[in-house]
Short mmCIF file of C-alpha atoms in Angstrom, two decimals:
data_model
loop_
_atom_site.label_atom_id
_atom_site.label_comp_id
_atom_site.label_asym_id
_atom_site.label_seq_id
_atom_site.Cartn_x
_atom_site.Cartn_y
_atom_site.Cartn_z
CA UNK A 21 -4.13 6.30 3.39
CA UNK A 22 -4.35 7.16 7.06
CA UNK A 23 -7.23 8.56 9.05
CA UNK A 24 -4.83 10.61 11.21
CA UNK A 25 -3.89 13.83 9.36
CA UNK A 26 -0.70 14.34 11.40
CA UNK A 27 0.50 10.79 10.72
CA UNK A 28 -0.26 11.30 7.03
CA UNK A 29 1.71 14.56 6.88
CA UNK A 30 4.69 12.96 8.64
CA UNK A 31 4.66 10.02 6.26
CA UNK A 32 4.50 12.35 3.26
CA UNK A 33 7.54 14.27 4.60
CA UNK A 34 9.47 11.02 5.03
CA UNK A 35 8.57 9.89 1.52
CA UNK A 36 9.68 13.20 0.01
CA UNK A 37 13.19 12.42 1.27
CA UNK A 38 13.33 9.47 -1.15
CA UNK A 39 13.99 10.91 -4.62
CA UNK A 40 12.62 7.96 -6.62
CA UNK A 41 9.28 8.01 -4.78
CA UNK A 42 6.47 10.18 -6.13
CA UNK A 43 3.40 10.62 -3.94
CA UNK A 44 0.42 10.91 -6.28
CA UNK A 45 -2.31 11.06 -3.67
CA UNK A 46 -3.27 10.78 -0.04
CA UNK A 47 -6.50 10.46 1.86
CA UNK A 48 -7.81 10.44 5.41
CA UNK A 49 -11.17 8.96 4.38
CA UNK A 50 -11.34 5.32 3.17
CA UNK A 51 -14.25 6.05 0.79
CA UNK A 52 -12.29 8.88 -0.85
CA UNK A 53 -9.26 6.58 -1.11
CA UNK A 54 -11.36 3.92 -2.85
CA UNK A 55 -12.66 6.46 -5.32
CA UNK A 56 -9.13 7.70 -6.06
CA UNK A 57 -7.73 4.16 -6.42
CA UNK A 58 -10.52 3.23 -8.83
CA UNK A 59 -9.25 5.84 -11.29
CA UNK A 60 -5.49 5.88 -10.63
CA UNK A 61 -2.93 3.12 -10.96
CA UNK A 62 -0.49 3.09 -8.06
CA UNK A 63 2.66 1.03 -7.56
CA UNK A 64 2.34 0.86 -3.80
CA UNK A 65 -0.24 1.81 -1.22
CA UNK A 66 0.82 2.86 2.27
CA UNK A 67 -2.20 1.91 4.31
CA UNK A 68 -3.38 2.24 7.89
CA UNK A 69 -5.45 -0.62 9.29
CA UNK A 70 -7.72 0.90 11.93
CA UNK A 71 -9.88 3.60 10.34
CA UNK A 72 -13.45 4.72 10.97
CA UNK A 73 -16.03 3.17 8.66
CA UNK A 74 -13.70 0.70 6.94
CA UNK A 75 -10.45 -0.93 7.95
CA UNK A 76 -7.45 -1.33 5.67
CA UNK A 77 -8.21 -4.98 4.92
CA UNK A 78 -11.76 -4.13 3.88
CA UNK A 79 -10.44 -1.35 1.65
CA UNK A 80 -8.06 -3.79 -0.08
CA UNK A 81 -10.86 -6.31 -0.56
CA UNK A 82 -12.89 -3.70 -2.44
CA UNK A 83 -10.14 -2.93 -4.95
CA UNK A 84 -10.37 -4.62 -8.33
CA UNK A 85 -6.61 -4.29 -8.84
CA UNK A 86 -4.45 -5.04 -5.83
CA UNK A 87 -1.41 -2.77 -5.55
CA UNK A 88 1.57 -3.69 -3.40
CA UNK A 89 0.92 -2.60 0.18
CA UNK A 90 2.99 -1.33 3.07
CA UNK A 91 0.87 -1.22 6.21
CA UNK A 92 1.43 1.64 8.64
CA UNK A 93 -0.40 1.11 11.89
CA UNK A 94 -0.24 1.59 15.65
CA UNK A 95 -1.33 -2.02 16.25
CA UNK A 96 1.02 -4.98 16.08
CA UNK A 97 -1.71 -7.64 16.35
CA UNK A 98 -2.58 -7.42 12.63
CA UNK A 99 0.90 -8.26 11.32
CA UNK A 100 0.17 -11.89 10.47
CA UNK A 101 -3.02 -10.99 8.62
CA UNK A 102 -1.14 -8.23 6.77
CA UNK A 103 1.30 -10.73 5.32
CA UNK A 104 -1.58 -13.02 4.36
CA UNK A 105 -2.76 -10.28 1.98
CA UNK A 106 0.70 -10.11 0.41
CA UNK A 107 1.95 -6.89 1.94
CA UNK A 108 5.53 -5.78 1.46
CA UNK A 109 6.02 -4.64 5.04
CA UNK A 110 4.30 -3.75 8.28
CA UNK A 111 5.45 -0.54 9.96
CA UNK A 112 4.41 0.53 13.42
CA UNK A 113 3.57 4.16 14.11
CA UNK A 114 5.23 6.46 14.55
CA UNK A 115 6.94 5.27 11.39
CA UNK A 116 10.70 5.12 11.85
CA UNK A 117 12.60 6.60 8.87
CA UNK A 118 15.03 3.66 8.75
CA UNK A 119 12.17 1.15 8.79
CA UNK A 120 10.44 3.05 5.99
CA UNK A 121 13.67 3.05 3.98
CA UNK A 122 13.94 -0.73 4.48
CA UNK A 123 10.37 -1.19 3.24
CA UNK A 124 11.00 1.04 0.22
CA UNK A 125 14.14 -0.95 -0.65
CA UNK A 126 12.01 -4.13 -0.56
CA UNK A 127 9.59 -2.40 -2.91
CA UNK A 128 12.40 -1.47 -5.29
CA UNK A 129 13.73 -5.04 -5.34
CA UNK A 130 10.26 -6.45 -5.97
CA UNK A 131 9.59 -3.96 -8.77
CA UNK A 132 12.94 -4.75 -10.42
CA UNK A 133 12.27 -8.48 -10.20
CA UNK A 134 8.76 -8.06 -11.60
CA UNK A 135 9.98 -5.85 -14.44
CA UNK A 136 12.72 -8.34 -15.30
CA UNK A 137 10.22 -11.20 -15.34
CA UNK A 138 7.85 -9.22 -17.60
CA UNK A 139 10.69 -8.35 -19.97
CA UNK A 140 11.82 -11.98 -20.09
CA UNK A 141 8.26 -13.09 -20.92
CA UNK A 142 8.00 -10.48 -23.69
CA UNK A 143 11.35 -11.56 -25.15
CA UNK A 144 10.32 -15.23 -25.06
CA UNK A 145 7.05 -14.40 -26.80
CA UNK A 146 8.89 -12.41 -29.45
CA UNK A 147 11.41 -15.22 -29.98
CA UNK A 148 8.53 -17.70 -30.38
CA UNK A 149 6.83 -15.45 -32.93
CA UNK A 150 10.05 -15.01 -34.89
CA UNK A 151 10.77 -18.73 -34.86
CA UNK A 152 7.27 -19.42 -36.24
CA UNK A 153 7.86 -17.19 -39.27
#
């Protein structure tokens, strides 16, 4: 989500270079992004902060399910607040390909850790059920 079409296109090109990333949507309008996110489950949201009508923090606050977030912005003064809302990373525009790769590797590590924790919980639940029989 970025209100600058050129920044959005550049980011999409950079993401296409990562084979395990699938872009399922993009928007330049925060209201359209909200509507899309209400009906689609996403693993990560790459989100600008300064947008007309609604900033990135306001958009996140309106979501019922909070995806992981990588902020992409031209402003460094929001970095602390970005990490308060549990973002994965904070990338300054123009987004550097190496910085994006670093953020995506963080995402991959977090997803693997989360999946392992969920699997462990499922196995523990199954073991408890079997022991009760």
